XYZ file of C-alpha atoms in Angstrom:
533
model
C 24.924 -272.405 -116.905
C 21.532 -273.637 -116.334
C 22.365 -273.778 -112.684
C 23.119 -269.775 -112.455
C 19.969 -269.897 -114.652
C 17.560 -271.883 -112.013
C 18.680 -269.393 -109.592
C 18.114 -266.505 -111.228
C 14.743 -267.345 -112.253
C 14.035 -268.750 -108.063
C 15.465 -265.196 -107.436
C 13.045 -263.283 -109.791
C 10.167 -265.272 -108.488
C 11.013 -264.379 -104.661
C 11.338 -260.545 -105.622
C 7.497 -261.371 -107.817
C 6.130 -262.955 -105.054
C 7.022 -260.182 -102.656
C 6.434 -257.333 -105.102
C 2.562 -258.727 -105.488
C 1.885 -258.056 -101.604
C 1.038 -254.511 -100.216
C 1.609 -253.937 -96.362
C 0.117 -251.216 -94.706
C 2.249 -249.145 -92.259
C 0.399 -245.948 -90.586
C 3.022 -243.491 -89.968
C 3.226 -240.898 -86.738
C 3.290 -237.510 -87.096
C 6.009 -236.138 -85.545
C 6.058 -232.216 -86.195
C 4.099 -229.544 -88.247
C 5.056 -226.464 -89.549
C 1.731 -224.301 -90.117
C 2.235 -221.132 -92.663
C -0.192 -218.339 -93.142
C -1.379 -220.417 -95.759
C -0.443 -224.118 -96.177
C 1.465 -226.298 -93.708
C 4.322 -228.647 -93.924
C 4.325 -232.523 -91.810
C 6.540 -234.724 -91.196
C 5.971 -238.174 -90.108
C 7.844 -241.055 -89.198
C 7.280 -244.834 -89.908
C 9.072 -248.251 -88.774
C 8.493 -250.499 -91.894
C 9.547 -254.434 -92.200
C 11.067 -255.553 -95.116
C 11.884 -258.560 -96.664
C 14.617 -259.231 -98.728
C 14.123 -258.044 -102.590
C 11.411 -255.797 -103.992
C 8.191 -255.127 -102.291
C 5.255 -252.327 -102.146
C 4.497 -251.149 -99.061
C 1.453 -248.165 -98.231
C 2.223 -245.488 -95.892
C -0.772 -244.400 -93.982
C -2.454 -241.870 -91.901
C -0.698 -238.672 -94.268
C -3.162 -235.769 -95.298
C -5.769 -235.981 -98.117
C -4.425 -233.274 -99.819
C -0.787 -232.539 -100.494
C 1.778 -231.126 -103.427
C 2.927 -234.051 -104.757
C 6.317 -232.119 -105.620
C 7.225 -230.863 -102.399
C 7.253 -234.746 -101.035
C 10.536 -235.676 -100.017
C 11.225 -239.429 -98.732
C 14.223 -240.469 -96.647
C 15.439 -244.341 -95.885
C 18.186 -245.792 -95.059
C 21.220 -245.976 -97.267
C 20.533 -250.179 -97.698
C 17.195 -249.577 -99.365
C 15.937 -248.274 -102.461
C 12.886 -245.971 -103.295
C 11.996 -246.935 -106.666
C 8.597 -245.165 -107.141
C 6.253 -242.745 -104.904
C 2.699 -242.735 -105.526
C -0.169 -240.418 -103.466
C -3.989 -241.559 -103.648
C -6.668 -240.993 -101.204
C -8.529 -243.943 -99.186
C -12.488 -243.254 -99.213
C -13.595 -247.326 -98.806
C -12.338 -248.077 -95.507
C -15.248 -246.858 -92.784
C -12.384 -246.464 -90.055
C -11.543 -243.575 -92.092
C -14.478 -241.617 -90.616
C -14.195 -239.819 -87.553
C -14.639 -240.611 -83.909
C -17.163 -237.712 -83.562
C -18.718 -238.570 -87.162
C -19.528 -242.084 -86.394
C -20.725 -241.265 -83.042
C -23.196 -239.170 -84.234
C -24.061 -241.515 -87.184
C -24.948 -244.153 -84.713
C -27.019 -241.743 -82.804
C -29.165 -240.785 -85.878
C -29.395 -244.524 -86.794
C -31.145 -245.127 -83.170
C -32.719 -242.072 -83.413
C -34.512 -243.347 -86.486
C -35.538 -246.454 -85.270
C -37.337 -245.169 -82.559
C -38.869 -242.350 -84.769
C -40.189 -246.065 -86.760
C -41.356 -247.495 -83.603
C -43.351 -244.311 -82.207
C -45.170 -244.302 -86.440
C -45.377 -247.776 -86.118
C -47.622 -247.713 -82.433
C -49.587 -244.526 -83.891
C -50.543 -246.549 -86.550
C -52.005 -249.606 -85.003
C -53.956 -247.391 -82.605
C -55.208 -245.126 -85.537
C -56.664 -248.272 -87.604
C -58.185 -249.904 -84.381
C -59.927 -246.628 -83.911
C -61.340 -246.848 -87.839
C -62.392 -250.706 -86.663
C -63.884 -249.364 -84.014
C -66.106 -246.897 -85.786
C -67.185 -248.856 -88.181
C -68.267 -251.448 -85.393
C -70.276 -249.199 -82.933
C -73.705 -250.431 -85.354
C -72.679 -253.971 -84.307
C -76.495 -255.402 -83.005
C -78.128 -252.376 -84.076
C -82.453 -252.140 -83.062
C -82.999 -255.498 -84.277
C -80.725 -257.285 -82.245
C -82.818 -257.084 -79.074
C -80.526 -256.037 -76.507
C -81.733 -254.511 -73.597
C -81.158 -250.620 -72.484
C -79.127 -251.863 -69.695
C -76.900 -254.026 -72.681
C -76.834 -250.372 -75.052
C -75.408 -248.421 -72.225
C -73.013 -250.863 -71.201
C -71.870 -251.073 -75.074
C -71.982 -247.213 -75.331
C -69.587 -246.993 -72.314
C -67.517 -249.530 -73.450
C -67.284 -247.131 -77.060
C -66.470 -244.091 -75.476
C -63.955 -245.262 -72.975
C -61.967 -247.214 -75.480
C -62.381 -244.400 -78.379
C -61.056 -241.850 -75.355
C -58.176 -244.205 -74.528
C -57.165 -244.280 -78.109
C -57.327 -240.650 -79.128
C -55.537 -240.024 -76.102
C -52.573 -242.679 -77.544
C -52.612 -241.509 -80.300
C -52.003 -237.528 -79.454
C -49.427 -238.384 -77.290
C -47.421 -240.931 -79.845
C -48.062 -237.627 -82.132
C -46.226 -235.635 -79.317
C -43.771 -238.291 -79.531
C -43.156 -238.118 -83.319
C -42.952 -234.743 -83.337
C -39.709 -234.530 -80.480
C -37.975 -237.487 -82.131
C -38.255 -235.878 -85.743
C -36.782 -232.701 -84.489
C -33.805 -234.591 -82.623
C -33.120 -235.984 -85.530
C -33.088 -232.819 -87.754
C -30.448 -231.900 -85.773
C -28.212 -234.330 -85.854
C -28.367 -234.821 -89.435
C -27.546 -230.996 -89.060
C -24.476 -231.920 -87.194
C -23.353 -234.779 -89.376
C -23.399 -232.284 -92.384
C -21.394 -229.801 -90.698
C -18.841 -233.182 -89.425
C -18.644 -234.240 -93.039
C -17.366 -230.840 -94.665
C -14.092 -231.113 -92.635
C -12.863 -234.023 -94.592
C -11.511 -235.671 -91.521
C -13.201 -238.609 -92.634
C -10.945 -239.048 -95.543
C -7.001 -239.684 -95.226
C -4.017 -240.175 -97.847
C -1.570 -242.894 -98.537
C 1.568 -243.178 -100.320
C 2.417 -246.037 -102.410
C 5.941 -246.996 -102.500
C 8.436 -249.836 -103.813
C 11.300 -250.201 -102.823
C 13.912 -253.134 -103.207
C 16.420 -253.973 -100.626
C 19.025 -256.969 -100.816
C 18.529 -258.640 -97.559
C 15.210 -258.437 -95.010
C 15.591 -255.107 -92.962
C 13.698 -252.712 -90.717
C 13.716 -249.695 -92.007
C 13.066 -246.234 -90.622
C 11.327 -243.603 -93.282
C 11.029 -239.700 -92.531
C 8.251 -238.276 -94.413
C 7.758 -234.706 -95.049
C 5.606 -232.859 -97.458
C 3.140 -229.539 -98.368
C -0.365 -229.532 -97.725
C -2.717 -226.545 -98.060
C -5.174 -227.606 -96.011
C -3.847 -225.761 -92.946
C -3.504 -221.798 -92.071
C -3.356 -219.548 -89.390
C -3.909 -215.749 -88.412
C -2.829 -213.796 -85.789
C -4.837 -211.967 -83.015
C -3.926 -209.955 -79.826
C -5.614 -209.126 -76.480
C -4.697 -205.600 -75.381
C -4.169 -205.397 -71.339
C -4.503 -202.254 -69.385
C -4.890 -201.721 -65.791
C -4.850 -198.093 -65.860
C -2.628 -195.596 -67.732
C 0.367 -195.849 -65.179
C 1.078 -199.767 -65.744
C 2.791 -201.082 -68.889
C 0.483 -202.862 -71.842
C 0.033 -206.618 -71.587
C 0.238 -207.568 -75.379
C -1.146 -211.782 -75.260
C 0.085 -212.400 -79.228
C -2.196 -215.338 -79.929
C -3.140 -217.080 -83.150
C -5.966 -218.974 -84.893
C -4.912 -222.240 -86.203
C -6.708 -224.214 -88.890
C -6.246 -227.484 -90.187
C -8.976 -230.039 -92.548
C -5.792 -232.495 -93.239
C -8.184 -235.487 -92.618
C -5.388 -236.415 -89.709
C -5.403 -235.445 -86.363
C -2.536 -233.739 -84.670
C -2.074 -235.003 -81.575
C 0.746 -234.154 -79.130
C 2.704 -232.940 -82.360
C 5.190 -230.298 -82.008
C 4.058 -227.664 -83.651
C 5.753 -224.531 -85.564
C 4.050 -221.143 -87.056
C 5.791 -219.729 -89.735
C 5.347 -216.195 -92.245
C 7.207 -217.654 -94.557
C 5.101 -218.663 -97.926
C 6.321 -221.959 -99.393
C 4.159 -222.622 -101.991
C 5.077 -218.728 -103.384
C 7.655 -218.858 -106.551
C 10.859 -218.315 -105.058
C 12.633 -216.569 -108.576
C 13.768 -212.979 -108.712
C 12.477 -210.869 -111.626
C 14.907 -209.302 -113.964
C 14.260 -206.185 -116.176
C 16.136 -206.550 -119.651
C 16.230 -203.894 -122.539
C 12.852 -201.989 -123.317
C 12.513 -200.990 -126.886
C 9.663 -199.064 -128.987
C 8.950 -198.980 -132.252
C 5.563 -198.492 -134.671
C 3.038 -200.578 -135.238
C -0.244 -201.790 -134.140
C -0.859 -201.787 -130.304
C -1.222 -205.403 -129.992
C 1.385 -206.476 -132.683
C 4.871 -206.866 -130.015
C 2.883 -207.187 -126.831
C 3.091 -210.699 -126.618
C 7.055 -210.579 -127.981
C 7.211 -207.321 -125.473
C 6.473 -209.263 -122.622
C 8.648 -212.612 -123.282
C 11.390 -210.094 -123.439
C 10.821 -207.780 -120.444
C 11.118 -210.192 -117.638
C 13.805 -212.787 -117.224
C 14.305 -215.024 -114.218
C 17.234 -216.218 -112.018
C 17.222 -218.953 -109.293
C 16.434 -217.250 -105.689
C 15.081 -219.787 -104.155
C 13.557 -218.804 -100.594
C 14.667 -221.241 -97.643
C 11.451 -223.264 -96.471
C 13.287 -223.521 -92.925
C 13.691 -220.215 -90.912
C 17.405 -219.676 -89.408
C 18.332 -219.864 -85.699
C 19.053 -216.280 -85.262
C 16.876 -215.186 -82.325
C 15.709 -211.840 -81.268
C 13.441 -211.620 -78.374
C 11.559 -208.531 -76.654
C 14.151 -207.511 -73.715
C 10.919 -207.467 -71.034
C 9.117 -210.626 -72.244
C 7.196 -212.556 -70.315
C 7.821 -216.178 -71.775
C 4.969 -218.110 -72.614
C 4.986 -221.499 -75.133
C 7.003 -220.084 -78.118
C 10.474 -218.941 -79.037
C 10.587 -216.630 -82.028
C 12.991 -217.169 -84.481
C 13.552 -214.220 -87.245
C 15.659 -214.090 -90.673
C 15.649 -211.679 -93.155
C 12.957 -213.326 -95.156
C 10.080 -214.165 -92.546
C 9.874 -215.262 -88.808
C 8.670 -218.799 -87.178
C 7.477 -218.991 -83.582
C 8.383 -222.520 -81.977
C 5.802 -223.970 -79.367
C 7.324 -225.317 -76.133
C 4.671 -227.798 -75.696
C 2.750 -230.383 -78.208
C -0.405 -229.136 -79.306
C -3.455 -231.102 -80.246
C -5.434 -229.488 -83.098
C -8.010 -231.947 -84.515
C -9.141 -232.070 -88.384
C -12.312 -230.486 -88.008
C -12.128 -226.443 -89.655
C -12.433 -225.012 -86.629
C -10.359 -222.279 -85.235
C -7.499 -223.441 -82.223
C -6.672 -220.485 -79.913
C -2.494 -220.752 -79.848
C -0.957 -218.330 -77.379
C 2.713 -217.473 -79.023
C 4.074 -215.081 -76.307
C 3.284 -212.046 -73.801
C 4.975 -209.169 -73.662
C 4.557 -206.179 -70.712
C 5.757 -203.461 -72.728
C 6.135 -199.888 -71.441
C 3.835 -197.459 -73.355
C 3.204 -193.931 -74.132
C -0.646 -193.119 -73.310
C -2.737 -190.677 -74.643
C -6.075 -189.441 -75.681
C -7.152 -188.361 -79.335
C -10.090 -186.975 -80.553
C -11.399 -185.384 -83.878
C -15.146 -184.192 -82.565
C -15.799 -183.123 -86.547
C -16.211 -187.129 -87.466
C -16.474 -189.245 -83.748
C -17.517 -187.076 -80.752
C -15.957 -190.015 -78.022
C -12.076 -189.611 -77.535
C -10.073 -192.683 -77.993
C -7.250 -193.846 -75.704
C -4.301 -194.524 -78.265
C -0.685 -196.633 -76.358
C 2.060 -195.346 -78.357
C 4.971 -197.929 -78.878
C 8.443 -197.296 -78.875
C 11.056 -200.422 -81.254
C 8.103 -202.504 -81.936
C 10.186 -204.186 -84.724
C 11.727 -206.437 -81.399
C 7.728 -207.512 -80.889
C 7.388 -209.725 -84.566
C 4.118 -208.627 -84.796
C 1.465 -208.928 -87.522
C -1.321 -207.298 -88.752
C -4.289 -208.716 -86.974
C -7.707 -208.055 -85.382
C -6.990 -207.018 -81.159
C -9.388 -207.123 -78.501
C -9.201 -204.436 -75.812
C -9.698 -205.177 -72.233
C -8.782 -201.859 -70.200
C -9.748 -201.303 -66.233
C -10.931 -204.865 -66.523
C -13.537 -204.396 -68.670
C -13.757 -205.396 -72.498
C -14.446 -202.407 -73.906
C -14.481 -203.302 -77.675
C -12.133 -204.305 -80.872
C -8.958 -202.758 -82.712
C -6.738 -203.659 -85.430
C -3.036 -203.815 -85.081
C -1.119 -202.919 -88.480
C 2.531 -203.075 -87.362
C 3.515 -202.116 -91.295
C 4.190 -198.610 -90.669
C 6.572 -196.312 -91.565
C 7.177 -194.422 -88.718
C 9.208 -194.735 -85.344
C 6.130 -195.136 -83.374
C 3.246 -197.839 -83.851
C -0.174 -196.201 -82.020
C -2.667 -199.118 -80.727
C -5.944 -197.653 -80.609
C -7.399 -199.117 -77.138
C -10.867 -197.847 -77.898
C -13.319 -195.371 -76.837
C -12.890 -193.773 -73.103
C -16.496 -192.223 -72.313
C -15.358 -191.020 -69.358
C -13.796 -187.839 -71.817
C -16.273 -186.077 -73.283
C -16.130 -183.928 -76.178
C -18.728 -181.821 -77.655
C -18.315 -179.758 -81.077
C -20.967 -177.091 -81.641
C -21.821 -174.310 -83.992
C -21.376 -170.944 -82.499
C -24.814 -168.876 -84.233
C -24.273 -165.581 -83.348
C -20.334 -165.823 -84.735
C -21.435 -167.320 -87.911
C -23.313 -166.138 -91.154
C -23.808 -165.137 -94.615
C -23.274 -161.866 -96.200
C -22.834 -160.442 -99.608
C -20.180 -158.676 -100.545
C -21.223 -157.025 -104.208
C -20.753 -160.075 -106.936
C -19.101 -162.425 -103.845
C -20.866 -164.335 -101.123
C -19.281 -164.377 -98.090
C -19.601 -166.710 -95.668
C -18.145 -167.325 -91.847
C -18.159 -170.584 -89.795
C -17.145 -170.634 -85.759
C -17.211 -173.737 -83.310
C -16.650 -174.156 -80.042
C -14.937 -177.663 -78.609
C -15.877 -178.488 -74.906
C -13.668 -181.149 -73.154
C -14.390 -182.350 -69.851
C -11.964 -184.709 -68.022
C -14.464 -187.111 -65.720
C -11.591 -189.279 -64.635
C -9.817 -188.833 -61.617
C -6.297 -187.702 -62.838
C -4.893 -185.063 -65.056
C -4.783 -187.115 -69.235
C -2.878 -185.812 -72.050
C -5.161 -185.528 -74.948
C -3.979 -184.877 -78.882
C -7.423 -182.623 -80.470
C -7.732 -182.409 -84.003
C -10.041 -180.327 -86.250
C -9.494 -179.122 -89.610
C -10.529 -176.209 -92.178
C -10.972 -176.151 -95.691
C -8.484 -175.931 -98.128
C -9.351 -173.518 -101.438
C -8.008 -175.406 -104.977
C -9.837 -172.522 -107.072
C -8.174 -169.527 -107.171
C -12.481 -167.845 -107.332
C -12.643 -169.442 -103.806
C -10.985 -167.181 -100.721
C -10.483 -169.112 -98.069
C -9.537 -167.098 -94.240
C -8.280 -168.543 -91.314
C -9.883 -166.245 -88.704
C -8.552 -168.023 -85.362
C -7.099 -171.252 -84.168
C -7.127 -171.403 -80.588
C -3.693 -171.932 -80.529
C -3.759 -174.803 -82.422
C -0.573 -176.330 -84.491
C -1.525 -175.090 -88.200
C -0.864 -177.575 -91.609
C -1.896 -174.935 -94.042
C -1.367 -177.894 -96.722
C -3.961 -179.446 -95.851
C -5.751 -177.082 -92.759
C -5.464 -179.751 -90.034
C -5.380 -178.107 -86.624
C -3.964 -180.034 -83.904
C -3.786 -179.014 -80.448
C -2.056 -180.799 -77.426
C -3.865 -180.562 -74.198
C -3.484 -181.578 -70.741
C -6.834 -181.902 -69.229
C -7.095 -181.776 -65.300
C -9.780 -183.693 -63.048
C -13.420 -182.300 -63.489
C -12.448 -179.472 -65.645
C -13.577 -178.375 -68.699
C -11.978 -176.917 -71.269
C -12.803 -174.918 -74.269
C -11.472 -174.529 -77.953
C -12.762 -172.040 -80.853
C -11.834 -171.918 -84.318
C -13.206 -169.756 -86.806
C -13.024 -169.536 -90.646
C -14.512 -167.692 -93.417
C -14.852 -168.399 -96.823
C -15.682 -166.007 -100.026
C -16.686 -167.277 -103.289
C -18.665 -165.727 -106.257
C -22.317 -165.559 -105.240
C -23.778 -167.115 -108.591
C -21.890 -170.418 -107.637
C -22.877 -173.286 -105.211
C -20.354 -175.142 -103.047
C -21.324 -178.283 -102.685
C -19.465 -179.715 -99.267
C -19.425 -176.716 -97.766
């Protein structure tokens, strides 16, 4: 019995002894999974144990994370006891490599800004000593006028000399203090991005014999998004649109991602995953606030619907694709892209250009133009099945004939067969809208004021083949039954009397101009004022 009971108490003290003693193992980064807003990480580590219970610190993980989407994986002979996240801010190989470079450069920096005050200052006081000195002998002394002028030179060259020192070492000063204005400027701007700080998890664990162990480490962090943006490709209007699908990647984890394979997903983890149900609605009298909170307790109910965090394998790619770095992967709920290669995206806030895929897709073109609010016409590629294209709504900029002619926005959440990309203005069309003065005018019709509007629409095609071109105008649309409003003539045009939108569709030849009219009157009582008329 008190055998068993030596041993015991030998054992406890071993799994003491070990327990007291924190090892730090920095993990590797293996993958990342960047969402629109938030990212997941995974890391791997290769930890030595010994035998019993210990507390080891896994290192380089982000310095901000949900501490309930952690998830911990060893191997089936050891045993996670506890998980604890905390930050590291003491250790100075925390900050960095940019930070401390710069730090040390504004330390030197400094020191010679010291050194330069220090110089100006010894030749500023000699020059006070000198001053005060120049009575030295004075017309008592009895020195000769060949001794005063030899003194008088010896003054003026010396106080020359260190004036001269002096405005220079002020030249001096004045360089050093602005170098080092500006990199204290860029040491502020390196110490917002929280690179400088990283997280660790504390763990024991307790295995029964000494082991080394491999733990997979995956968890949530917010601080880490991405947006999409597109560069719009046009030779001319007989080649297919080069759509570059790109995105801006962000990431202030404190860790560097180097050579990590990296994901984008639209998925939104951190989003509660738990349909809302509707249950019975009843009314009854009282005050208005008396059953709102009850009201509301009882309105919505919840089921479990939780969302997958990890898209599905089901792939759908554009049929004339040209392949560059990611795969797209689609489910019903959101889509990922996969990168083919690692990707280095340091912890520093800035924006990484990510290219996701290119796709030459055949397009529709044609011009559009509504003179009444923009007198340029606009060059608009309509897109047949752009569901196959997984695109977002994002900012686009336009390069057409080789020239970067401005921005667009692509808003893919539309509702009709067709998604129009606006590829800017094409000043090579020109439109003009004018009043026509002697077809327009006021007259008075007994108690009613009648009054007529005409314009005239000149297009001229300056390019050197034949473009379709979609014109819009519009006329007003009467919702007082005192206000006549006539459609006098069109042109032509398509009519929406709903709303009096004209449209016309146009196919303007090489050099030629054309011409639209459309005329409108409107009567209303003469003792009354239209306003946006």
């Amino acid at each position: 019995m008190k055998k068993s009971f030596l041993s015991l108490l030998f054992l406890l003290t071993i799994v003491f002894a070990h327990a007291q003693s924190q090892v730090l193992f920095n993990t590797s980064l293996e993958t990342v999974t960047v969402y629109r807003s938030g990212a997941e990480l995974n890391h791997t580590v290769r930890v030595n144990l010994p035998a019993g219970s210990s507390e080891i610190i896994l290192g380089n993980i982000a310095n901000t994370i949900d501490q309930n989407s952690i998830q911990l994986s060893a191997p089936v002979n050891v045993t996670i006891l506890s998980t604890t996240f905390v930050r590291d801010y003491l250790k100075t190989e925390n900050k960095s490599a940019a930070y401390v470079k710069v730090e040390d450069s504004l330390t030197i920096a400094k020191k010679d800004l010291n050194a330069i005050q220090n110089k100006k200052a010894v030749d500023e006081n000699l020059l006070v000593l000198l001053d005060k000195n120049q009575t030295v002998g004075g017309v008592s002394s009895g020195l000769s006028v060949a001794e005063l002028i030899k003194m008088a030179d010896y003054y003026k060259t010396k106080q020359l000399d260190l004036k001269n020192s002096i405005y220079g070492y002020q030249v001096l000063e004045t360089k050093q203090q602005a170098k080092i204005s500006k990199l204290q400027q860029q040491l502020n701007e390196l110490s917002t991005d929280k690179s400088g700080t990283k997280g660790q998890l504390l763990l024991q664990v307790v295995t029964k014999e000494a082991t080394t162990a491999v733990f997979n480490l995956s968890y949530l962090s917010p601080s880490a998004s991405w947006v999409p943006f597109y560069d719009l490709r046009a030779e001319n209007t007989a080649t297919p649109l080069k759509i570059v699908y790109k995105a801006n990647v962000v990431q202030y984890t404190g860790v560097d991602w180097k050579k990590v394979k990296l994901s984008l997903s639209t998925a939104t983890p951190s989003q509660n995953g738990t349909a809302p149900l509707l249950s019975a609605w009843f009314l009854r009298f009282g005050s208005p606030n008396t059953y709102r909170n009850q009201s509301m307790q009882n309105t919505v109910q919840t089921m479990e619907s939780r969302a997958p965090m990890k898209t599905a394998s089901n792939r759908q790619t554009a049929d004339d694709v040209d392949r560059n770095l990611a795969t797209a992967n689609n489910n019903i709920l959101n889509t990922s892209f996969d990168l083919d290669i690692p990707y280095d995206i340091l912890s520093n806030s800035k924006a990484h250009s990510v290219t996701l895929n290119t796709y030459n897709q055949p397009v529709n073109y044609k011009y559009y133009s509504v003179p009444k609010l923009e007198s340029d016409a606009f060059l608009l590629a309509e897109i047949a099945n752009y569901e196959k294209l997984n695109l977002l709504p994002g900012d686009a900029n336009i390069i057409f004939e080789n020239t970067y002619v401005g921005k667009s926005f692509i808003n893919p959440n539309a509702t009709t067969d067709t998604l129009n990309l606006s590829m800017g203005r094409d000043k090579k069309i020109v439109v003009k809208r004018e009043k026509v003065a002697e077809q327009s005018g006021t007259k008075l019709l007994g108690s009613s004021k009648k009054q007529t509007f005409t314009y005239e629409i000149r297009l001229r095609n300056g390019k050197s083949e034949a473009v379709n071109l979609l014109l819009k105008d519009q006329y007003p649309v009467s919702t007082d039954k005192s206000i006549e409003i006539e459609l006098i003539s069109a042109d032509g045009a398509s009519i929406n009397t709903e709303t009096g939108v004209l449209t016309w569709k146009l196919t303007l030849k090489p050099g030629v101009t054309e011409k639209v009219r459309i005329s409108y009157s409107v009567k209303y009582p003469k003792d009354q004022t239209i306003e946006n008329l």
